[in-house]
PDB file of C-alpha atoms and ligand atoms in Angstrom:
ATOM      1  CA  UNK A 964      24.876 236.984 -29.354  1.00 97.00           C
ATOM      2  CA  UNK A 965      24.396 233.284 -30.191  1.00 98.00           C
ATOM      3  CA  UNK A 966      24.210 231.315 -26.940  1.00 98.00           C
ATOM      4  CA  UNK A 967      23.819 227.634 -26.068  1.00 98.00           C
ATOM      5  CA  UNK A 968      22.401 226.827 -22.629  1.00 98.00           C
ATOM      6  CA  UNK A 969      23.740 223.474 -21.598  1.00 96.00           C
ATOM      7  CA  UNK A 970      23.091 221.273 -18.560  1.00 97.00           C
ATOM      8  CA  UNK A 971      21.240 218.356 -17.039  1.00 97.00           C
ATOM      9  CA  UNK A 972      17.451 218.130 -17.223  1.00 96.00           C
ATOM     10  CA  UNK A 973      16.032 220.515 -14.644  1.00 93.00           C
ATOM     11  CA  UNK A 974      19.287 222.435 -14.144  1.00 96.00           C
ATOM     12  CA  UNK A 975      17.420 225.673 -14.845  1.00 94.00           C
ATOM     13  CA  UNK A 976      18.231 226.224 -18.533  1.00 96.00           C
ATOM     14  CA  UNK A 977      14.692 227.235 -19.476  1.00 94.00           C
ATOM     15  CA  UNK A 978      14.355 229.555 -16.471  1.00 92.00           C
ATOM     16  CA  UNK A 979      17.602 231.417 -17.176  1.00 96.00           C
ATOM     17  CA  UNK A 980      17.071 231.378 -20.958  1.00 96.00           C
ATOM     18  CA  UNK A 981      13.751 233.207 -20.497  1.00 93.00           C
ATOM     19  CA  UNK A 982      15.471 235.957 -18.458  1.00 96.00           C
ATOM     20  CA  UNK A 983      18.401 236.379 -20.874  1.00 98.00           C
ATOM     21  CA  UNK A 984      16.058 236.292 -23.863  1.00 97.00           C
ATOM     22  CA  UNK A 985      14.065 239.242 -22.469  1.00 96.00           C
ATOM     23  CA  UNK A 986      17.220 241.141 -21.544  1.00 97.00           C
ATOM     24  CA  UNK A 987      18.868 240.751 -24.965  1.00 97.00           C
ATOM     25  CA  UNK A 988      15.607 240.742 -26.928  1.00 97.00           C
ATOM     26  CA  UNK A 989      16.531 237.552 -28.765  1.00 98.00           C
ATOM     27  CA  UNK A 990      14.429 234.370 -29.148  1.00 98.00           C
ATOM     28  CA  UNK A 991      14.909 231.215 -27.101  1.00 97.00           C
ATOM     29  CA  UNK A 992      14.704 228.047 -29.133  1.00 98.00           C
ATOM     30  CA  UNK A 993      13.843 225.070 -26.951  1.00 96.00           C
ATOM     31  CA  UNK A 994      13.731 221.792 -28.857  1.00 97.00           C
ATOM     32  CA  UNK A 995      11.858 220.278 -25.895  1.00 95.00           C
ATOM     33  CA  UNK A 996       9.145 222.967 -26.107  1.00 94.00           C
ATOM     34  CA  UNK A 997       8.852 222.609 -29.905  1.00 96.00           C
ATOM     35  CA  UNK A 998       8.474 218.833 -29.580  1.00 96.00           C
ATOM     36  CA  UNK A 999       5.892 219.129 -26.749  1.00 93.00           C
ATOM     37  CA  UNK A1000       3.849 221.535 -28.906  1.00 93.00           C
ATOM     38  CA  UNK A1001       4.012 219.089 -31.855  1.00 95.00           C
ATOM     39  CA  UNK A1002       2.777 216.301 -29.546  1.00 94.00           C
ATOM     40  CA  UNK A1003      -0.090 218.510 -28.347  1.00 91.00           C
ATOM     41  CA  UNK A1004      -1.125 219.428 -31.895  1.00 94.00           C
ATOM     42  CA  UNK A1005      -0.673 215.812 -33.065  1.00 96.00           C
ATOM     43  CA  UNK A1006       1.674 216.350 -36.021  1.00 96.00           C
ATOM     44  CA  UNK A1007       3.539 213.378 -37.545  1.00 94.00           C
ATOM     45  CA  UNK A1008       6.736 214.554 -35.881  1.00 94.00           C
ATOM     46  CA  UNK A1009       4.933 214.817 -32.549  1.00 95.00           C
ATOM     47  CA  UNK A1010       3.561 211.292 -32.883  1.00 94.00           C
ATOM     48  CA  UNK A1011       7.044 209.968 -33.671  1.00 93.00           C
ATOM     49  CA  UNK A1012       8.630 211.852 -30.751  1.00 95.00           C
ATOM     50  CA  UNK A1013       6.025 211.097 -28.056  1.00 94.00           C
ATOM     51  CA  UNK A1014       7.223 207.647 -27.002  1.00 92.00           C
ATOM     52  CA  UNK A1015      10.847 208.839 -26.741  1.00 96.00           C
ATOM     53  CA  UNK A1016      10.033 211.898 -24.648  1.00 94.00           C
ATOM     54  CA  UNK A1017       7.724 210.033 -22.268  1.00 92.00           C
ATOM     55  CA  UNK A1018      10.389 207.401 -21.569  1.00 93.00           C
ATOM     56  CA  UNK A1019      13.044 210.064 -20.978  1.00 94.00           C
ATOM     57  CA  UNK A1020      14.972 209.047 -24.108  1.00 96.00           C
ATOM     58  CA  UNK A1021      16.378 211.377 -26.732  1.00 98.00           C
ATOM     59  CA  UNK A1022      14.362 211.977 -29.887  1.00 97.00           C
ATOM     60  CA  UNK A1023      16.393 210.774 -32.937  1.00 97.00           C
ATOM     61  CA  UNK A1024      19.102 213.193 -34.091  1.00 98.00           C
ATOM     62  CA  UNK A1025      17.706 213.650 -37.610  1.00 96.00           C
ATOM     63  CA  UNK A1026      14.354 214.853 -36.208  1.00 96.00           C
ATOM     64  CA  UNK A1027      15.808 217.524 -33.907  1.00 97.00           C
ATOM     65  CA  UNK A1028      18.434 218.614 -36.438  1.00 97.00           C
ATOM     66  CA  UNK A1029      15.586 219.212 -38.915  1.00 95.00           C
ATOM     67  CA  UNK A1030      13.686 221.262 -36.307  1.00 95.00           C
ATOM     68  CA  UNK A1031      16.726 223.454 -35.624  1.00 96.00           C
ATOM     69  CA  UNK A1032      17.559 223.945 -39.301  1.00 96.00           C
ATOM     70  CA  UNK A1033      14.037 225.264 -39.957  1.00 95.00           C
ATOM     71  CA  UNK A1034      13.915 227.425 -36.842  1.00 97.00           C
ATOM     72  CA  UNK A1035      17.319 229.087 -37.270  1.00 97.00           C
ATOM     73  CA  UNK A1036      16.332 230.025 -40.819  1.00 95.00           C
ATOM     74  CA  UNK A1037      13.622 232.369 -39.496  1.00 97.00           C
ATOM     75  CA  UNK A1038      14.165 236.130 -39.545  1.00 97.00           C
ATOM     76  CA  UNK A1039      13.962 236.624 -35.767  1.00 97.00           C
ATOM     77  CA  UNK A1040      17.214 234.657 -35.332  1.00 97.00           C
ATOM     78  CA  UNK A1041      19.258 237.106 -37.397  1.00 96.00           C
ATOM     79  CA  UNK A1042      20.102 239.292 -34.379  1.00 96.00           C
ATOM     80  CA  UNK A1043      21.065 236.380 -32.134  1.00 98.00           C
ATOM     81  CA  UNK A1044      19.361 233.485 -30.348  1.00 98.00           C
ATOM     82  CA  UNK A1045      19.513 231.137 -27.393  1.00 98.00           C
ATOM     83  CA  UNK A1046      19.523 227.391 -27.941  1.00 98.00           C
ATOM     84  CA  UNK A1047      17.993 225.611 -24.938  1.00 97.00           C
ATOM     85  CA  UNK A1048      18.372 221.833 -25.085  1.00 96.00           C
ATOM     86  CA  UNK A1049      20.202 221.627 -28.408  1.00 98.00           C
ATOM     87  CA  UNK A1050      22.692 220.168 -29.181  1.00 98.00           C
ATOM     88  CA  UNK A1051      22.411 217.129 -26.933  1.00 98.00           C
ATOM     89  CA  UNK A1052      24.688 214.699 -28.759  1.00 98.00           C
ATOM     90  CA  UNK A1053      27.993 214.996 -30.624  1.00 98.00           C
ATOM     91  CA  UNK A1054      26.291 214.373 -34.020  1.00 98.00           C
ATOM     92  CA  UNK A1055      23.871 217.254 -33.251  1.00 98.00           C
ATOM     93  CA  UNK A1056      26.793 219.580 -32.439  1.00 98.00           C
ATOM     94  CA  UNK A1057      28.578 218.547 -35.627  1.00 98.00           C
ATOM     95  CA  UNK A1058      25.392 219.192 -37.624  1.00 98.00           C
ATOM     96  CA  UNK A1059      25.195 222.694 -36.124  1.00 97.00           C
ATOM     97  CA  UNK A1060      28.804 223.328 -37.194  1.00 97.00           C
ATOM     98  CA  UNK A1061      28.015 222.069 -40.699  1.00 97.00           C
ATOM     99  CA  UNK A1062      25.100 224.550 -40.900  1.00 96.00           C
ATOM    100  CA  UNK A1063      27.737 227.281 -40.490  1.00 96.00           C
ATOM    101  CA  UNK A1064      26.195 228.535 -37.252  1.00 96.00           C
ATOM    102  CA  UNK A1065      28.670 230.573 -35.183  1.00 96.00           C
ATOM    103  CA  UNK A1066      28.269 230.103 -31.429  1.00 98.00           C
ATOM    104  CA  UNK A1067      29.643 232.805 -29.099  1.00 98.00           C
ATOM    105  CA  UNK A1068      29.261 231.031 -25.782  1.00 98.00           C
ATOM    106  CA  UNK A1069      28.120 227.702 -24.361  1.00 98.00           C
ATOM    107  CA  UNK A1070      26.858 228.289 -20.847  1.00 98.00           C
ATOM    108  CA  UNK A1071      26.702 225.217 -18.639  1.00 98.00           C
ATOM    109  CA  UNK A1072      24.423 225.321 -15.594  1.00 97.00           C
ATOM    110  CA  UNK A1073      25.752 222.748 -13.154  1.00 97.00           C
ATOM    111  CA  UNK A1074      23.422 221.216 -10.547  1.00 97.00           C
ATOM    112  CA  UNK A1075      24.019 217.891  -8.746  1.00 96.00           C
ATOM    113  CA  UNK A1076      21.793 214.919  -9.617  1.00 95.00           C
ATOM    114  CA  UNK A1077      20.403 214.926  -6.083  1.00 93.00           C
ATOM    115  CA  UNK A1078      19.266 218.562  -6.334  1.00 92.00           C
ATOM    116  CA  UNK A1079      17.834 217.913  -9.811  1.00 94.00           C
ATOM    117  CA  UNK A1080      15.500 215.235  -8.446  1.00 92.00           C
ATOM    118  CA  UNK A1081      14.239 217.674  -5.768  1.00 88.00           C
ATOM    119  CA  UNK A1082      13.731 220.450  -8.305  1.00 90.00           C
ATOM    120  CA  UNK A1083      11.822 218.308 -10.779  1.00 92.00           C
ATOM    121  CA  UNK A1084       9.401 217.099  -8.118  1.00 92.00           C
ATOM    122  CA  UNK A1085       8.250 220.693  -7.556  1.00 94.00           C
ATOM    123  CA  UNK A1086       8.212 221.966 -11.138  1.00 94.00           C
ATOM    124  CA  UNK A1087       4.918 223.263 -12.491  1.00 96.00           C
ATOM    125  CA  UNK A1088       4.452 224.453 -16.061  1.00 95.00           C
ATOM    126  CA  UNK A1089       1.860 226.490 -17.885  1.00 95.00           C
ATOM    127  CA  UNK A1090       0.459 224.400 -20.763  1.00 91.00           C
ATOM    128  CA  UNK A1091      -0.693 227.592 -22.531  1.00 91.00           C
ATOM    129  CA  UNK A1092       2.227 230.073 -22.443  1.00 91.00           C
ATOM    130  CA  UNK A1093       5.052 227.738 -21.372  1.00 88.00           C
ATOM    131  CA  UNK A1094       6.040 229.618 -18.189  1.00 91.00           C
ATOM    132  CA  UNK A1095       7.894 227.496 -15.616  1.00 92.00           C
ATOM    133  CA  UNK A1096       7.463 227.630 -11.836  1.00 94.00           C
ATOM    134  CA  UNK A1097       8.544 225.740  -8.757  1.00 93.00           C
ATOM    135  CA  UNK A1098       6.221 225.138  -5.814  1.00 94.00           C
ATOM    136  CA  UNK A1099       8.952 226.166  -3.354  1.00 91.00           C
ATOM    137  CA  UNK A1100      11.718 228.029  -5.210  1.00 90.00           C
ATOM    138  CA  UNK A1101       9.691 230.003  -7.748  1.00 92.00           C
ATOM    139  CA  UNK A1102       5.947 229.817  -6.988  1.00 95.00           C
ATOM    140  CA  UNK A1103       3.316 231.477  -9.150  1.00 96.00           C
ATOM    141  CA  UNK A1104       1.764 234.500  -7.430  1.00 96.00           C
ATOM    142  CA  UNK A1105      -1.582 233.159  -8.715  1.00 96.00           C
ATOM    143  CA  UNK A1106      -1.290 229.896  -6.739  1.00 95.00           C
ATOM    144  CA  UNK A1107      -2.227 226.910  -8.912  1.00 96.00           C
ATOM    145  CA  UNK A1108      -2.695 229.164 -11.934  1.00 97.00           C
ATOM    146  CA  UNK A1109      -0.168 230.869 -14.213  1.00 97.00           C
ATOM    147  CA  UNK A1110       0.476 234.446 -13.095  1.00 96.00           C
ATOM    148  CA  UNK A1111       1.198 235.449 -16.710  1.00 95.00           C
ATOM    149  CA  UNK A1112      -1.885 234.084 -18.504  1.00 96.00           C
ATOM    150  CA  UNK A1113      -4.174 232.612 -15.818  1.00 96.00           C
ATOM    151  CA  UNK A1114      -4.138 229.014 -17.139  1.00 97.00           C
ATOM    152  CA  UNK A1115      -4.194 226.123 -14.643  1.00 97.00           C
ATOM    153  CA  UNK A1116      -0.612 224.886 -14.087  1.00 97.00           C
ATOM    154  CA  UNK A1117       0.310 221.254 -14.749  1.00 96.00           C
ATOM    155  CA  UNK A1118       3.073 218.707 -14.121  1.00 95.00           C
ATOM    156  CA  UNK A1119       5.112 217.510 -17.103  1.00 92.00           C
ATOM    157  CA  UNK A1120       4.717 213.751 -17.750  1.00 90.00           C
ATOM    158  CA  UNK A1121       8.481 213.377 -18.007  1.00 93.00           C
ATOM    159  CA  UNK A1122       8.925 214.837 -14.505  1.00 94.00           C
ATOM    160  CA  UNK A1123       7.754 211.545 -12.947  1.00 93.00           C
ATOM    161  CA  UNK A1124      10.639 210.352 -10.670  1.00 91.00           C
ATOM    162  CA  UNK A1125      11.490 207.204 -12.690  1.00 93.00           C
ATOM    163  CA  UNK A1126      11.537 209.192 -15.961  1.00 94.00           C
ATOM    164  CA  UNK A1127      13.764 211.855 -14.354  1.00 95.00           C
ATOM    165  CA  UNK A1128      16.222 209.085 -13.406  1.00 94.00           C
ATOM    166  CA  UNK A1129      16.309 207.853 -17.036  1.00 95.00           C
ATOM    167  CA  UNK A1130      16.826 211.405 -18.294  1.00 96.00           C
ATOM    168  CA  UNK A1131      19.790 211.848 -15.973  1.00 97.00           C
ATOM    169  CA  UNK A1132      21.389 208.607 -17.226  1.00 97.00           C
ATOM    170  CA  UNK A1133      20.869 209.736 -20.826  1.00 97.00           C
ATOM    171  CA  UNK A1134      22.347 213.145 -19.969  1.00 98.00           C
ATOM    172  CA  UNK A1135      25.521 211.673 -18.453  1.00 98.00           C
ATOM    173  CA  UNK A1136      26.018 209.153 -21.282  1.00 98.00           C
ATOM    174  CA  UNK A1137      25.054 211.116 -24.377  1.00 97.00           C
ATOM    175  CA  UNK A1138      25.075 214.840 -23.612  1.00 98.00           C
ATOM    176  CA  UNK A1139      27.870 215.396 -21.097  1.00 97.00           C
ATOM    177  CA  UNK A1140      30.600 214.525 -23.671  1.00 97.00           C
ATOM    178  CA  UNK A1141      29.679 217.838 -25.340  1.00 98.00           C
ATOM    179  CA  UNK A1142      31.475 219.632 -22.490  1.00 97.00           C
ATOM    180  CA  UNK A1143      34.820 218.473 -23.901  1.00 98.00           C
ATOM    181  CA  UNK A1144      33.648 219.271 -27.434  1.00 98.00           C
ATOM    182  CA  UNK A1145      32.942 222.917 -26.601  1.00 98.00           C
ATOM    183  CA  UNK A1146      35.681 223.313 -24.019  1.00 98.00           C
ATOM    184  CA  UNK A1147      38.258 222.366 -26.683  1.00 98.00           C
ATOM    185  CA  UNK A1148      36.834 225.194 -28.826  1.00 97.00           C
ATOM    186  CA  UNK A1149      37.249 227.625 -25.892  1.00 98.00           C
ATOM    187  CA  UNK A1150      33.487 228.287 -25.750  1.00 98.00           C
ATOM    188  CA  UNK A1151      32.439 226.632 -22.475  1.00 98.00           C
ATOM    189  CA  UNK A1152      31.614 228.640 -19.338  1.00 98.00           C
ATOM    190  CA  UNK A1153      30.183 227.017 -16.216  1.00 98.00           C
ATOM    191  CA  UNK A1154      27.833 228.496 -13.638  1.00 98.00           C
ATOM    192  CA  UNK A1155      26.998 226.491 -10.530  1.00 97.00           C
ATOM    193  CA  UNK A1156      23.222 226.661 -10.044  1.00 93.00           C
ATOM    194  CA  UNK A1157      22.383 228.242  -6.685  1.00 90.00           C
ATOM    195  CA  UNK A1158      19.499 227.554  -4.322  1.00 84.00           C
ATOM    196  CA  UNK A1159      18.232 231.121  -4.840  1.00 88.00           C
ATOM    197  CA  UNK A1160      17.113 231.627  -8.410  1.00 90.00           C
ATOM    198  CA  UNK A1161      18.194 235.297  -8.396  1.00 94.00           C
ATOM    199  CA  UNK A1162      21.751 234.250  -7.432  1.00 96.00           C
ATOM    200  CA  UNK A1163      21.930 231.905 -10.428  1.00 96.00           C
ATOM    201  CA  UNK A1164      20.652 234.714 -12.643  1.00 97.00           C
ATOM    202  CA  UNK A1165      23.323 237.121 -11.366  1.00 97.00           C
ATOM    203  CA  UNK A1166      26.094 234.560 -12.027  1.00 97.00           C
ATOM    204  CA  UNK A1167      24.637 233.741 -15.452  1.00 98.00           C
ATOM    205  CA  UNK A1168      24.536 237.386 -16.542  1.00 98.00           C
ATOM    206  CA  UNK A1169      28.078 237.905 -15.235  1.00 97.00           C
ATOM    207  CA  UNK A1170      29.343 234.859 -17.161  1.00 97.00           C
ATOM    208  CA  UNK A1171      27.692 236.173 -20.339  1.00 97.00           C
ATOM    209  CA  UNK A1172      29.123 239.656 -19.729  1.00 96.00           C
ATOM    210  CA  UNK A1173      25.684 241.322 -19.899  1.00 93.00           C
TER     211      UNK A1173
HETATM  212  P1  AP5 B 403      13.670 219.669 -22.562  1.00 85.10           P
HETATM  213  O1  AP5 B 403      12.352 220.315 -22.521  1.00 85.10           O
HETATM  214  O2  AP5 B 403      14.809 220.393 -23.200  1.00 85.10           O
HETATM  215  O3  AP5 B 403      14.038 219.229 -21.099  1.00 85.10           O
HETATM  216  P2  AP5 B 403      15.414 219.211 -20.323  1.00 85.10           P
HETATM  217  O4  AP5 B 403      16.677 219.536 -20.946  1.00 85.10           O
HETATM  218  O5  AP5 B 403      15.363 217.867 -19.719  1.00 85.10           O
HETATM  219  O6  AP5 B 403      15.288 220.421 -19.443  1.00 85.10           O
HETATM  220  P3  AP5 B 403      14.090 220.823 -18.618  1.00 85.10           P
HETATM  221  O7  AP5 B 403      13.123 221.633 -19.421  1.00 85.10           O
HETATM  222  O8  AP5 B 403      13.517 219.613 -17.917  1.00 85.10           O
HETATM  223  O9  AP5 B 403      14.783 221.660 -17.481  1.00 85.10           O
HETATM  224  P4  AP5 B 403      15.546 223.052 -17.514  1.00 85.10           P
HETATM  225  O10 AP5 B 403      17.011 222.850 -17.417  1.00 85.10           O
HETATM  226  O11 AP5 B 403      15.028 223.933 -18.587  1.00 85.10           O
HETATM  227  O12 AP5 B 403      15.084 223.548 -16.079  1.00 85.10           O
HETATM  228  P5  AP5 B 403      13.944 224.582 -15.652  1.00 85.10           P
HETATM  229  O13 AP5 B 403      14.372 225.963 -15.956  1.00 85.10           O
HETATM  230  O14 AP5 B 403      12.595 224.137 -16.119  1.00 85.10           O
HETATM  231  O15 AP5 B 403      13.582 218.263 -23.288  1.00 85.10           O
HETATM  232  C1  AP5 B 403      12.577 217.324 -22.963  1.00 85.10           C
HETATM  233  C2  AP5 B 403      12.740 216.094 -23.833  1.00 85.10           C
HETATM  234  O16 AP5 B 403      12.657 216.436 -25.236  1.00 85.10           O
HETATM  235  C3  AP5 B 403      14.068 215.347 -23.705  1.00 85.10           C
HETATM  236  O17 AP5 B 403      14.094 214.458 -22.617  1.00 85.10           O
HETATM  237  C4  AP5 B 403      14.125 214.624 -25.081  1.00 85.10           C
HETATM  238  O18 AP5 B 403      13.304 213.493 -25.079  1.00 85.10           O
HETATM  239  C5  AP5 B 403      13.541 215.654 -26.036  1.00 85.10           C
HETATM  240  N1  AP5 B 403      14.564 216.527 -26.635  1.00 85.10           N
HETATM  241  C6  AP5 B 403      14.684 217.879 -26.459  1.00 85.10           C
HETATM  242  N2  AP5 B 403      15.761 218.357 -27.111  1.00 85.10           N
HETATM  243  C7  AP5 B 403      16.349 217.283 -27.707  1.00 85.10           C
HETATM  244  C8  AP5 B 403      17.510 217.125 -28.502  1.00 85.10           C
HETATM  245  N3  AP5 B 403      18.295 218.160 -28.803  1.00 85.10           N
HETATM  246  N4  AP5 B 403      17.840 215.868 -28.927  1.00 85.10           N
HETATM  247  C9  AP5 B 403      17.051 214.811 -28.643  1.00 85.10           C
HETATM  248  N5  AP5 B 403      15.933 214.887 -27.884  1.00 85.10           N
HETATM  249  C10 AP5 B 403      15.581 216.113 -27.421  1.00 85.10           C
HETATM  250  O19 AP5 B 403      14.050 224.381 -14.061  1.00 85.10           O
HETATM  251  C11 AP5 B 403      13.635 223.167 -13.453  1.00 85.10           C
HETATM  252  C12 AP5 B 403      12.890 223.477 -12.151  1.00 85.10           C
HETATM  253  O20 AP5 B 403      13.791 224.034 -11.201  1.00 85.10           O
HETATM  254  C13 AP5 B 403      11.779 224.505 -12.325  1.00 85.10           C
HETATM  255  O21 AP5 B 403      10.711 224.157 -11.475  1.00 85.10           O
HETATM  256  C14 AP5 B 403      12.414 225.828 -11.880  1.00 85.10           C
HETATM  257  O22 AP5 B 403      11.460 226.742 -11.360  1.00 85.10           O
HETATM  258  C15 AP5 B 403      13.377 225.354 -10.802  1.00 85.10           C
HETATM  259  N6  AP5 B 403      14.591 226.159 -10.735  1.00 85.10           N
HETATM  260  C16 AP5 B 403      15.277 226.697 -11.764  1.00 85.10           C
HETATM  261  N7  AP5 B 403      16.367 227.353 -11.311  1.00 85.10           N
HETATM  262  C17 AP5 B 403      16.372 227.194  -9.954  1.00 85.10           C
HETATM  263  C18 AP5 B 403      17.241 227.601  -8.923  1.00 85.10           C
HETATM  264  N8  AP5 B 403      18.343 228.316  -9.140  1.00 85.10           N
HETATM  265  N9  AP5 B 403      16.936 227.247  -7.660  1.00 85.10           N
HETATM  266  C19 AP5 B 403      15.858 226.510  -7.398  1.00 85.10           C
HETATM  267  N10 AP5 B 403      14.987 226.091  -8.331  1.00 85.10           N
HETATM  268  C20 AP5 B 403      15.237 226.427  -9.595  1.00 85.10           C
END
């Protein structure tokens, strides 16, 4: 199955994508994670992307389209994949269509802006393995460390409250129009994100029919 996870920053796309990815044994492709890794390693692409990401702006379309083209060409995508955070603009969606990629379902996770701000303030991430936690809703059993690999957890730079506000504005202006794009193709399904993570997971799996 080829799935797009769609929704505002912090809506829970990465969290649900990880669960579905394990269940279906297909890779999750997160453009955000790929860009953060490139920044960490210091590649040219990472250097170009850093100022956009840290201000909560979108990285230019041609950069992310190039990332996706390369990644979808890899063998592990042949049996299906999850796109988390791509496409984020109409030109990105059109580029995906031009690549001849067939999408089975676009799953929107809806969470209000108010709840997003609360969620982002408690998010903790593992800089080594990429696992995501929340201090209240999904704490690590290892406290301040990752319960999967033991690394000290950190706070993403773009989770600072003023950056979160910018990301929400960008989402409403540039990404939300994709709902009409995919709804007109009959591909859009919406799940309302619940307070309990396991409830969101149940609704997500139901919506995907798995
Ligand atoms: P990216 O990494 O994709 O960030 P995002 O879309 O803003 O999404 P997040 O990773 O912040 O949140 P999420 O929805 O995955 O939520 P999560 O599961 O972590 O992109 C970062 C940046 O890269 C962008 O701003 C842009 O600059 C650039 N970029 C990336 N792709 C691009 C593209 N295509 N074009 C241009 N630029 C691009 O959950 C959030 C928190 O809530 C966690 O703490 C989690 O534990 C908690 N939580 C999750 N579910 C629940 C629940 N049901 N109840 C309570 N808490 C929950």
